[in-house]
mmCIF file of C-alpha atoms and ligand atoms in Angstrom:
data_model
loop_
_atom_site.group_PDB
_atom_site.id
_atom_site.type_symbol
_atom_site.label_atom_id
_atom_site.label_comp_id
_atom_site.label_asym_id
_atom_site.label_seq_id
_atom_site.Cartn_x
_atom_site.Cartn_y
_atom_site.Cartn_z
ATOM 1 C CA UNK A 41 -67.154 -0.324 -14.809
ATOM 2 C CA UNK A 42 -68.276 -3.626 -14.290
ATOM 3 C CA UNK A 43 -68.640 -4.860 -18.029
ATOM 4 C CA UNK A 44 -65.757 -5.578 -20.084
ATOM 5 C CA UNK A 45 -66.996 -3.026 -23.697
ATOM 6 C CA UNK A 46 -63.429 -3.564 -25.124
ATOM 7 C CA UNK A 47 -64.183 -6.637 -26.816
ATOM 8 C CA UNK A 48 -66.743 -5.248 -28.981
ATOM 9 C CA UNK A 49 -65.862 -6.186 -32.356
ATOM 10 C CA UNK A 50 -67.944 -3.139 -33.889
ATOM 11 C CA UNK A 51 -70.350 -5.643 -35.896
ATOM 12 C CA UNK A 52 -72.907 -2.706 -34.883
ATOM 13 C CA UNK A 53 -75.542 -5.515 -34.270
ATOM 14 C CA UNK A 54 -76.929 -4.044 -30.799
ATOM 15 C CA UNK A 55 -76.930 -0.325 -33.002
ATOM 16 C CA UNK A 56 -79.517 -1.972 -35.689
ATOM 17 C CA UNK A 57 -81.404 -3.666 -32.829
ATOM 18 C CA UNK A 58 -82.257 -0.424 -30.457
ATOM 19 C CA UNK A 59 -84.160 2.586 -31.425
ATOM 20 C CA UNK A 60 -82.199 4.474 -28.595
ATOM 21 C CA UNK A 61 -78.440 3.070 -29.635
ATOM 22 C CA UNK A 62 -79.551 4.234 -33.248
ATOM 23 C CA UNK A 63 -80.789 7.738 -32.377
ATOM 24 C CA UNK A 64 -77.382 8.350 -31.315
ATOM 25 C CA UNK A 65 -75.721 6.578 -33.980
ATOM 26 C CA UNK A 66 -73.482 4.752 -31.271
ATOM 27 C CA UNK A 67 -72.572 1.094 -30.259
ATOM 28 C CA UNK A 68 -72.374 -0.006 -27.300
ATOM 29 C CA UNK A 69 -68.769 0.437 -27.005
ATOM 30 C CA UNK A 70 -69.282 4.454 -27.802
ATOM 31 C CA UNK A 71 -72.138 4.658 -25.579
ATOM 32 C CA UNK A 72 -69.912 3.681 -22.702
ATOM 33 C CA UNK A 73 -67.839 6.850 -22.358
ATOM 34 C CA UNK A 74 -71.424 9.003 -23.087
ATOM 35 C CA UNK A 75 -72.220 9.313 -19.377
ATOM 36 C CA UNK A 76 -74.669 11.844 -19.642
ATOM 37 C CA UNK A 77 -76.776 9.188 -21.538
ATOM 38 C CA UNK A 78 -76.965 7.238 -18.486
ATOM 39 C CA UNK A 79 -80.458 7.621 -18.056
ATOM 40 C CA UNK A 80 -82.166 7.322 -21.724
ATOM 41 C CA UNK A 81 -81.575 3.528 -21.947
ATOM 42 C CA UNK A 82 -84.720 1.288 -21.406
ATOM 43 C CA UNK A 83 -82.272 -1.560 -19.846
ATOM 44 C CA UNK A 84 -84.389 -4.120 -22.234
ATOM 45 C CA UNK A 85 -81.735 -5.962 -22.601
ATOM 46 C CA UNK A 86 -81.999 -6.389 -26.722
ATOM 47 C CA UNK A 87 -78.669 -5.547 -27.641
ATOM 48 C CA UNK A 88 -77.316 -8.399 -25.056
ATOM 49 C CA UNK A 89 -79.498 -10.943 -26.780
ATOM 50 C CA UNK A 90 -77.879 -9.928 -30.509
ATOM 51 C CA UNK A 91 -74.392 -9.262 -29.452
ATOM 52 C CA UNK A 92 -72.266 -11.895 -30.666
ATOM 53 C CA UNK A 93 -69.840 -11.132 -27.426
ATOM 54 C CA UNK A 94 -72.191 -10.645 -24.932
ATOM 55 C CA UNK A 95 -71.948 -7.260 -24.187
ATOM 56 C CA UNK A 96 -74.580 -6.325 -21.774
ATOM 57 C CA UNK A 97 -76.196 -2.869 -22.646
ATOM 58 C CA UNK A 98 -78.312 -2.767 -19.510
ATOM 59 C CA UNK A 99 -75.151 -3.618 -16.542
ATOM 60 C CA UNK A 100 -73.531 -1.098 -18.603
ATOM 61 C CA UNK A 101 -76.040 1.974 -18.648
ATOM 62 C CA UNK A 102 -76.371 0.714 -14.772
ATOM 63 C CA UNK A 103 -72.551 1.744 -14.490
ATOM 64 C CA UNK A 104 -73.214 5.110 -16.195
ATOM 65 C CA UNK A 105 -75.871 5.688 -14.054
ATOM 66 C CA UNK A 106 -73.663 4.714 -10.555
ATOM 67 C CA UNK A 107 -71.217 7.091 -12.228
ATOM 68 C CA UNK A 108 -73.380 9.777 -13.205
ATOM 69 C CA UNK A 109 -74.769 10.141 -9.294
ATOM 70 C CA UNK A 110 -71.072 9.982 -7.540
ATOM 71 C CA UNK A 111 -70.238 13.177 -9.283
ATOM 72 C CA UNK A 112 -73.182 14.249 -7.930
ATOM 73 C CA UNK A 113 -75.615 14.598 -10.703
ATOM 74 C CA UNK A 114 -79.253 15.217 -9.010
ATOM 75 C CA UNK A 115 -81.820 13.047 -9.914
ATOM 76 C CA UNK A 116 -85.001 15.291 -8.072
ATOM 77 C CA UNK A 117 -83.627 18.262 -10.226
ATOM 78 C CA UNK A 118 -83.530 16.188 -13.320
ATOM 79 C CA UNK A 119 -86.654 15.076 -14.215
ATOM 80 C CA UNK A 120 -87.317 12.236 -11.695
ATOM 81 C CA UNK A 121 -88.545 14.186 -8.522
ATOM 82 C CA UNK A 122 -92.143 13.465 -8.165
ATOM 83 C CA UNK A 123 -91.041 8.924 -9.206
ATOM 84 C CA UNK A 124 -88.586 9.595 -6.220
ATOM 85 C CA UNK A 125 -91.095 11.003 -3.383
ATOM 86 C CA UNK A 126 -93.469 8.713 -4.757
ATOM 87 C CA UNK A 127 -91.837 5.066 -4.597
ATOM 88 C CA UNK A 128 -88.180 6.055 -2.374
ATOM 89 C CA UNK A 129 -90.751 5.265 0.459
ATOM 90 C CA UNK A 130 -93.989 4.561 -1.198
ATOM 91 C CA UNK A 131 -96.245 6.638 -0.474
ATOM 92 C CA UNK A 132 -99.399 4.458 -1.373
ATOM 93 C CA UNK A 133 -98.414 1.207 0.800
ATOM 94 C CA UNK A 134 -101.462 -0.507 2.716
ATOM 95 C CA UNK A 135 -100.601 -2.850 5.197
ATOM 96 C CA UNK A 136 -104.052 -2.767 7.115
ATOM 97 C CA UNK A 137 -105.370 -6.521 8.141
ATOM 98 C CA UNK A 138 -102.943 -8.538 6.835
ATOM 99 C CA UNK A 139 -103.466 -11.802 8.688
ATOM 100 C CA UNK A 140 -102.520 -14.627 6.359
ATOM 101 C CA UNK A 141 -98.670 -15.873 6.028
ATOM 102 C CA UNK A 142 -99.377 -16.061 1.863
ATOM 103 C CA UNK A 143 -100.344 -13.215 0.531
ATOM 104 C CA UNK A 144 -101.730 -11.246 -2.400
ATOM 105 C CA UNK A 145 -98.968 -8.270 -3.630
ATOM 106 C CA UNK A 146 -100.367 -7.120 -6.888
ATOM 107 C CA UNK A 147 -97.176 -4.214 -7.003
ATOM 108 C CA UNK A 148 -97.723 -0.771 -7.615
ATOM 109 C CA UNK A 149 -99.169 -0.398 -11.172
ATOM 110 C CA UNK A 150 -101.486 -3.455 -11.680
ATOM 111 C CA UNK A 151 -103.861 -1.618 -8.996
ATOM 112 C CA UNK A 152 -103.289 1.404 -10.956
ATOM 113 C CA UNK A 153 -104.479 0.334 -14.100
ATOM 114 C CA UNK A 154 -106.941 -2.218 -13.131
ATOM 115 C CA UNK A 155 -108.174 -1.584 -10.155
ATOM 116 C CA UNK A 156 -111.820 -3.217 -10.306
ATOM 117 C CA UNK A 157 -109.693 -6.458 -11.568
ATOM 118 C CA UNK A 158 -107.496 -6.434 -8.389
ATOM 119 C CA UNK A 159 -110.521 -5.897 -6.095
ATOM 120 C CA UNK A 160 -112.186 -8.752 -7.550
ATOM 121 C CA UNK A 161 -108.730 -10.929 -7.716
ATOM 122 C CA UNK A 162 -108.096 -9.793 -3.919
ATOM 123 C CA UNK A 163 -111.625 -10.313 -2.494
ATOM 124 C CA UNK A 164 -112.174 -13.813 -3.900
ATOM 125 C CA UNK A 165 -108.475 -14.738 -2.560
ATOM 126 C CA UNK A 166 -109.581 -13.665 1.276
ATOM 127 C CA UNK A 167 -113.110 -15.448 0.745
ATOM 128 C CA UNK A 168 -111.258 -18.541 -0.162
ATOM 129 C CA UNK A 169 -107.941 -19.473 0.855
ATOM 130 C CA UNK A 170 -107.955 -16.884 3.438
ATOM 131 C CA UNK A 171 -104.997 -14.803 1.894
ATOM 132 C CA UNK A 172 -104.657 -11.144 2.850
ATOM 133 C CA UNK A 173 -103.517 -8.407 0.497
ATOM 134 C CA UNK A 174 -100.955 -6.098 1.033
ATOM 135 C CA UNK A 175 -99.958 -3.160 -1.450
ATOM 136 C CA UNK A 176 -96.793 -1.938 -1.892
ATOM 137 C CA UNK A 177 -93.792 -0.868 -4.413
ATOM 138 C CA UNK A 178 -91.197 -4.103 -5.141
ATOM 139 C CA UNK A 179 -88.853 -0.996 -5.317
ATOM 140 C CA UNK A 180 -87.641 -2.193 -8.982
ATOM 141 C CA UNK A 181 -88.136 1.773 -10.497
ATOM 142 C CA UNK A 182 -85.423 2.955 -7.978
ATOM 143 C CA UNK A 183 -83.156 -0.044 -8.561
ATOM 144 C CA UNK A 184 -83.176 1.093 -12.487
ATOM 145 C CA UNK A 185 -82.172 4.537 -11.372
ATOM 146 C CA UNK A 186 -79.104 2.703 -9.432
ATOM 147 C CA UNK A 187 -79.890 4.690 -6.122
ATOM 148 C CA UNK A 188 -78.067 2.130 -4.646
ATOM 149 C CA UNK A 189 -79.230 2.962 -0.581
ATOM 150 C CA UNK A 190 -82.328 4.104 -1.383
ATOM 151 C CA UNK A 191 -82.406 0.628 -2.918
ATOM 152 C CA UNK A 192 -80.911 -0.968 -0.312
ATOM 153 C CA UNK A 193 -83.156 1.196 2.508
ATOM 154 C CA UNK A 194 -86.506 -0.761 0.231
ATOM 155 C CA UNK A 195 -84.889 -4.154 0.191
ATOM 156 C CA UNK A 196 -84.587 -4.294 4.193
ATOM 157 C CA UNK A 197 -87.795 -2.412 4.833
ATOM 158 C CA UNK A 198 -89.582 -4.547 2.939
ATOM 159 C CA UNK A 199 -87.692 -7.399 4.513
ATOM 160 C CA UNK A 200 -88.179 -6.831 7.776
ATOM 161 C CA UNK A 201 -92.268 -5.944 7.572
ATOM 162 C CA UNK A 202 -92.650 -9.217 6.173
ATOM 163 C CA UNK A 203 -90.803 -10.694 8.617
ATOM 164 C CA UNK A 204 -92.526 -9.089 11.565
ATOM 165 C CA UNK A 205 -96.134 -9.845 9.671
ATOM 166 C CA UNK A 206 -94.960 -13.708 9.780
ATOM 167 C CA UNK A 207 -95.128 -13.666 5.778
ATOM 168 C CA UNK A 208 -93.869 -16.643 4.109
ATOM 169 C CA UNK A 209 -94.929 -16.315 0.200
ATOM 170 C CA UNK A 210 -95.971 -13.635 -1.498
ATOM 171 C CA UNK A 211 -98.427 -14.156 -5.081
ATOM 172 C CA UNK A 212 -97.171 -11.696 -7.504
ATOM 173 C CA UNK A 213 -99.723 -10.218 -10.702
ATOM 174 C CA UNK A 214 -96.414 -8.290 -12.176
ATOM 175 C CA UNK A 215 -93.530 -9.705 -13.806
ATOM 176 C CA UNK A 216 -91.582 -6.636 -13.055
ATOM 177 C CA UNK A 217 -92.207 -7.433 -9.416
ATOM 178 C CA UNK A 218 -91.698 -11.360 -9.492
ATOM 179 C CA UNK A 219 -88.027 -11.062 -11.289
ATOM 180 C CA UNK A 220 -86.555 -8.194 -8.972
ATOM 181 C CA UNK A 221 -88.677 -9.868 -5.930
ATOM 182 C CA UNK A 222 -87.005 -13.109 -6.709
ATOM 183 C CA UNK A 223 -83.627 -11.489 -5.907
ATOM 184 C CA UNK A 224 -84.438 -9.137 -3.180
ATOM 185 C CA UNK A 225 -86.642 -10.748 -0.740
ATOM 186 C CA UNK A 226 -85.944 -13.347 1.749
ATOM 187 C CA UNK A 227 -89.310 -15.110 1.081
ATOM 188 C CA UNK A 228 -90.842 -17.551 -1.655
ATOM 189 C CA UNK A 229 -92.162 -15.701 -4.216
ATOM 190 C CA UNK A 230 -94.644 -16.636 -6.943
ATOM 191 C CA UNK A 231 -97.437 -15.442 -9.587
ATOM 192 C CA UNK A 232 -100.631 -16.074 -9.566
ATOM 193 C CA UNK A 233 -100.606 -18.571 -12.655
ATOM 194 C CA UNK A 234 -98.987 -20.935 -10.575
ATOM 195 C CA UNK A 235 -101.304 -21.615 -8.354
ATOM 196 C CA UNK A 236 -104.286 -24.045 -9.869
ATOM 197 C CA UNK A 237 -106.450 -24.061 -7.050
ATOM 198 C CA UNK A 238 -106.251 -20.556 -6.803
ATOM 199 C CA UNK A 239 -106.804 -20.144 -10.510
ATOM 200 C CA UNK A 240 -109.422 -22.261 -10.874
ATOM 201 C CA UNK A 241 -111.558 -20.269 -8.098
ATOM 202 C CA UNK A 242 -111.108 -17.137 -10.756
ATOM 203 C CA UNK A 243 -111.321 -18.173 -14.556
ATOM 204 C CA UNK A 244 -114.453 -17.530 -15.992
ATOM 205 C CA UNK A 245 -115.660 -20.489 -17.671
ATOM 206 C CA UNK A 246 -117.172 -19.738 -20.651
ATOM 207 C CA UNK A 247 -115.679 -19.943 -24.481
ATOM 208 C CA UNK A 248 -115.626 -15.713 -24.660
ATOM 209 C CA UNK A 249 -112.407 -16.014 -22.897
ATOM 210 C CA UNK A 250 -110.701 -17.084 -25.473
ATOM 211 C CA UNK A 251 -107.445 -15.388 -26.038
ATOM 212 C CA UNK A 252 -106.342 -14.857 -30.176
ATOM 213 C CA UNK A 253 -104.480 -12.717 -31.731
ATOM 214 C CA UNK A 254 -101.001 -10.768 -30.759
ATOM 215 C CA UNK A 255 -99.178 -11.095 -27.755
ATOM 216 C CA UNK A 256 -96.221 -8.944 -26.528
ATOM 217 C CA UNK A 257 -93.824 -10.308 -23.907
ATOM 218 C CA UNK A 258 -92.372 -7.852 -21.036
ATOM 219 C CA UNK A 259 -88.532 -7.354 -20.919
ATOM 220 C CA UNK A 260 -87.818 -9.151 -17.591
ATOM 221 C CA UNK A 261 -89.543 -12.422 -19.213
ATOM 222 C CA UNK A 262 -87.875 -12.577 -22.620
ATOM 223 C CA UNK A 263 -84.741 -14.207 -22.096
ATOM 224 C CA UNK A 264 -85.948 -17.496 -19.895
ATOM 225 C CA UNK A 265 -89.821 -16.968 -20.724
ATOM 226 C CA UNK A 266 -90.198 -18.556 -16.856
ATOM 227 C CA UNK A 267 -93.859 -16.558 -16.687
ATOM 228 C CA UNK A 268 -94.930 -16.953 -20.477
ATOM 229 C CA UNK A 269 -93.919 -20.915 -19.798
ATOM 230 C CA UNK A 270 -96.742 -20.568 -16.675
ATOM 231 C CA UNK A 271 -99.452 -19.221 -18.421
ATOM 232 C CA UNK A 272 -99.180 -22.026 -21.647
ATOM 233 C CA UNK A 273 -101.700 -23.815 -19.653
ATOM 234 C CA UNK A 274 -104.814 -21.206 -19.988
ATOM 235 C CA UNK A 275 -103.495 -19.932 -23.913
ATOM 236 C CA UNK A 276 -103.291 -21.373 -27.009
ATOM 237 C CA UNK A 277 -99.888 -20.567 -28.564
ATOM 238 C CA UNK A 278 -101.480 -21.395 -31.846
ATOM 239 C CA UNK A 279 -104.049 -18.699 -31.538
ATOM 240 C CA UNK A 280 -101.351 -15.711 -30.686
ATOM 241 C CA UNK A 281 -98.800 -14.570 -32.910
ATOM 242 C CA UNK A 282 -95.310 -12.635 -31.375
ATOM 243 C CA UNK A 283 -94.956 -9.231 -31.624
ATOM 244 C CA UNK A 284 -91.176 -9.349 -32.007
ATOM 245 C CA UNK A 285 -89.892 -6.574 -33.384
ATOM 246 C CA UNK A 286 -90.329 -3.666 -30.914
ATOM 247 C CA UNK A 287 -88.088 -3.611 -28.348
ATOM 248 C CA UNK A 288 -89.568 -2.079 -25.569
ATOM 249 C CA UNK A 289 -93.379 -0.812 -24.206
ATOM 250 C CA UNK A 290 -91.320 2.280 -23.356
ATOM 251 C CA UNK A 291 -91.449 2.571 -19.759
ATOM 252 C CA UNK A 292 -88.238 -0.046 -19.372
ATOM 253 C CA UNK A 293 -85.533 2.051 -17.279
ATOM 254 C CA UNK A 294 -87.562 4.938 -16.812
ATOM 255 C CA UNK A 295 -86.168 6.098 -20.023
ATOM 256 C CA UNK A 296 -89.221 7.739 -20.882
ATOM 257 C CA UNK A 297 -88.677 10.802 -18.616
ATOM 258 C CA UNK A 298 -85.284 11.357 -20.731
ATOM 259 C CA UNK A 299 -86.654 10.021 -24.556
ATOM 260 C CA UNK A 300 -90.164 11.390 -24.829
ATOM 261 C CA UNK A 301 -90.340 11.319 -28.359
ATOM 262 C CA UNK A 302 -88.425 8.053 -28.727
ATOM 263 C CA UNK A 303 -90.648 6.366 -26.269
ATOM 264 C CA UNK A 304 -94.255 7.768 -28.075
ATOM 265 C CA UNK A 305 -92.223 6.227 -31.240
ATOM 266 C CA UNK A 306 -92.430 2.691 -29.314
ATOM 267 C CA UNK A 307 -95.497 3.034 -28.762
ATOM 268 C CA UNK A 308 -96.458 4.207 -32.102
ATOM 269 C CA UNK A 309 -95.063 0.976 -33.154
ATOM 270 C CA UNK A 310 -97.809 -1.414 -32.387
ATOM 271 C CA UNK A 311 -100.257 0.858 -34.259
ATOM 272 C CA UNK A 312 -99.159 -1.495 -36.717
ATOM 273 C CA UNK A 313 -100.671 -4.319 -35.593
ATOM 274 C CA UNK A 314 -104.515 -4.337 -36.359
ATOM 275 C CA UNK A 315 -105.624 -7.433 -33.572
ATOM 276 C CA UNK A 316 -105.835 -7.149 -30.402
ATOM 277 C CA UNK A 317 -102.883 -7.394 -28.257
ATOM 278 C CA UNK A 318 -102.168 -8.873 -25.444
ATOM 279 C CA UNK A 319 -99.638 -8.619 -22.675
ATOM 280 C CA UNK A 320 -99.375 -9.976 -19.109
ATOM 281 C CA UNK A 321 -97.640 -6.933 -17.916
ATOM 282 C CA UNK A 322 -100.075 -4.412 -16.566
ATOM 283 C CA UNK A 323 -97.151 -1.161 -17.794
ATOM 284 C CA UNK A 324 -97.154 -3.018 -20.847
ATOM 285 C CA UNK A 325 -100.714 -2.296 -21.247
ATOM 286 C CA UNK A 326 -100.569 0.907 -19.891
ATOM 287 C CA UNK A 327 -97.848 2.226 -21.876
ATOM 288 C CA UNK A 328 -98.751 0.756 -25.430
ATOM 289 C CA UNK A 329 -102.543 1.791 -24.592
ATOM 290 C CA UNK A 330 -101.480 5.221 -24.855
ATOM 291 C CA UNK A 331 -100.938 4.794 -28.748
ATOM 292 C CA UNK A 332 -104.688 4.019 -28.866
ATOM 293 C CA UNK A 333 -104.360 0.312 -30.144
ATOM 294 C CA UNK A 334 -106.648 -2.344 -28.835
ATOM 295 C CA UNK A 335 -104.570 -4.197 -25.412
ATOM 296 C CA UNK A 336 -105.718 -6.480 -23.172
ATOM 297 C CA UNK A 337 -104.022 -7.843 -20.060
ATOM 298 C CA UNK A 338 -104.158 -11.654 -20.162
ATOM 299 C CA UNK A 339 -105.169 -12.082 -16.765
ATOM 300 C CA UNK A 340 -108.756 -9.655 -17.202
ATOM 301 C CA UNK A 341 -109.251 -11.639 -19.863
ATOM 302 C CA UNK A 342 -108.904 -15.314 -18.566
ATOM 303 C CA UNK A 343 -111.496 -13.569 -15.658
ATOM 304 C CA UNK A 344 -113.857 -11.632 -17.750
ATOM 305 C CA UNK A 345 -113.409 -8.641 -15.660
ATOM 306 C CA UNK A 346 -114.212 -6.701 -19.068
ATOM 307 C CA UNK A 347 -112.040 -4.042 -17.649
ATOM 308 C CA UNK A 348 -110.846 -0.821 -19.473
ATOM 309 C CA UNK A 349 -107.788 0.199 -18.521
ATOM 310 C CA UNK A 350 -107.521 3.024 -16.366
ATOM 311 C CA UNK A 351 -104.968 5.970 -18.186
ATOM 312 C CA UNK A 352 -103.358 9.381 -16.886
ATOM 313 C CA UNK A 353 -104.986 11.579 -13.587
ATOM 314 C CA UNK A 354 -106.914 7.901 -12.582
ATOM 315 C CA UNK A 355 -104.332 5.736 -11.837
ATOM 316 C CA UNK A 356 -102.616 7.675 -9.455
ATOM 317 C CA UNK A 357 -106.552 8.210 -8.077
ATOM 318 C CA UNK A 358 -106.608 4.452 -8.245
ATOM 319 C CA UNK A 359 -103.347 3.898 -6.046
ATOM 320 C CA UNK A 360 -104.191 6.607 -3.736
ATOM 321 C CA UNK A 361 -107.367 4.752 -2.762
ATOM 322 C CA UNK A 362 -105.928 1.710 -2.635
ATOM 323 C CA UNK A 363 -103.555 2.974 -0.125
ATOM 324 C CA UNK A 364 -107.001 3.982 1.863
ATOM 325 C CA UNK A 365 -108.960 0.903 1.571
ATOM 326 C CA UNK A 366 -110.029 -0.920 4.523
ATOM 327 C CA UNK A 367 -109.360 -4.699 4.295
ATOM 328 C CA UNK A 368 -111.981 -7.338 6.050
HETATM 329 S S1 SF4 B 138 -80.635 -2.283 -22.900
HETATM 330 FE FE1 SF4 B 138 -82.131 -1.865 -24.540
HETATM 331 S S2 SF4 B 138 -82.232 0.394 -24.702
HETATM 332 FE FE2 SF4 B 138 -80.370 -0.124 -23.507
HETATM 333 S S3 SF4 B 138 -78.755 -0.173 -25.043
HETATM 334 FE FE3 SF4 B 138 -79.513 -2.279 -24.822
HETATM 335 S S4 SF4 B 138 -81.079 -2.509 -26.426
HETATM 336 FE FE4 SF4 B 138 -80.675 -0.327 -26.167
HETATM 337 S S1 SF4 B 139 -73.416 -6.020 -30.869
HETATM 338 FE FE1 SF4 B 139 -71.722 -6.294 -29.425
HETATM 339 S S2 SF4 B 139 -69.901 -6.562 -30.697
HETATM 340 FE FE2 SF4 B 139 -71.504 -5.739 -32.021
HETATM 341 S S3 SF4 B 139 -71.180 -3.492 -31.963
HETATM 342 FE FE3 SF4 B 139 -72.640 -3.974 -30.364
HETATM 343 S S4 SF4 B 139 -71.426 -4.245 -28.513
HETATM 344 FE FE4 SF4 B 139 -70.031 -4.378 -30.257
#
């Protein structure tokens, strides 16, 4: 165990701030010696940012989970079989063309929920700057799982393709993928909002775009708000109110596979909220969508792609043809 539980002074602060902690009625001292629990926490990170002794819920359920596969618990058996031959080599990469040493890697699920909004993001990136696109998996949904060399087998695979490409930056659409990227990856890494030139070339310039109402920040962006401090330029702060008080879309950890009903209770949340949200997280948007509320990612909207989001049987359609598509 890498995370020191023992100092918990039992204020039961993290228990009051996580629907999964309170389920089970434990802290995060008790959780720590409930192994088979490994796998039902959404590693949000909540309790970390209320515990007055810094007692990380997320290394911790990381430990569990190290623990839980050393004696050998299966995770293809156990719920997580078709995430594994999916993304443990992923099956839906599409290298074809690339020719630029920046490059467009919009992850795994941005393409599968807007895929019309990537084509036109990709397209108008190769017309004008000359940037390729290549998709892949950052690998982040087997880190959570703590496969540590199927983690490790990503990391170098994806390391050395860029390398022998002659990649130098890659221009992330997915916080998910810029915050693990940032670690894993030998290259510069950065999203699309910080590029102006780039940005420029895709806002649609009219006064429809603009963006009121609720907005709902991803996990990997709450604590240093590095993306959400990016896109101040193209919102107006004053216009969106914080959605604050649910912890999780839901698909943090890939928890959901373990806590059905507590993840469709996360979801449920937002129902209510009567405005519009919006998110700049495409599995954000894809989870919380499937509570029927009104999303919208902030990046279809600053391009009036007037997308709906794709849901269910279509985005894996949507990846699969991804993974077919030609390039020019
Ligand atoms: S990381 Fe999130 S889900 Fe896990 S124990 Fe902490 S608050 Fe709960
Ligand atoms: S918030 Fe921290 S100190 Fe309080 S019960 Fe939870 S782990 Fe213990």
């Amino acid at each position: 165990m890498t995370v020191n539980y023992e100092k918990c002074i039992n204020c039961g602060k993290c228990t009051k701030h996580c629907s999964f902690l309170k389920k089970y009625n434990i802290n995060l001292k008790e959780y720590a010696n409930l192994a088979h629990l490994a796998f039902n926490c959404y590693l949000c990170g909540e309790c970390k940012r209320v515990c007055p002794v810094d007692i990380d819920g997320r290394q911790l359920s990381l430990d569990l989970r190290e623990k839980r596969i050393k004696e050998g618990y299966n995770l293809y058996l156990n719920g997580y079989g078709a995430l594994l031959l999916e993304k443990r080599n992923y099956i839906f990469k599409n290298y074809a063309n690339v020719n630029s040493k920046v490059a467009l890697f919009p992850g795994c699920n941005f393409p599968a929920y807007y895929p019309k909004t990537t084509m036109i993001i990709s397209e108008k990136l190769k017309e004008n700057f000359g940037i390729s696109t290549i998709f892949d998996c950052c690998g982040k949904p087997i880190s959570d799982l703590n496969l540590k060399k199927e983690k490790g087998y990503i990391r170098d695979r994806l390391n050395n393709r860029f390398k022998e490409l002659g990649i130098e930056e890659l221009i992330l659409l997915c916080p998910n993928c810029y915050y693990y990227l940032k670690e894993n990856l030998d290259i510069k890494i950065s999203m699309i909002y910080e590029h102006d030139e780039i940005m420029e070339s895709l806002i649609f310039k009219d006064n429809s775009n603009k963006i009121e109402g609720l907005l709902f920040l991803p996990c990997p962006d709450k604590d240093s708000r590095t993306i959400y401090k990016m896109l101040e330029k193209y919102i107006d702060n004053n216009s969106l109110q914080e959605i604050t008080n649910i912890q999780c879309c839901g698909a943090g950890g890939c928890a959901s596979i373990k806590e059905k009903e507590l993840t469709k209770d996360l979801q449920d949340g937002f129902k209510a909220y009567d405005k519009r949200i919006y998110l700049y997280c495409a599995t954000c948007a894809g989870m919380i969508t499937k509570s029927n509320v009104n999303v919208e990612h902030i990046l279809c909207k600053l391009l009036n792609t007037d997308e709906k989001i794709s849901t269910g049987i279509a985005t894996v359609k949507n990846r699969a043809l991804f993974s077919i598509k030609r390039q020019r």
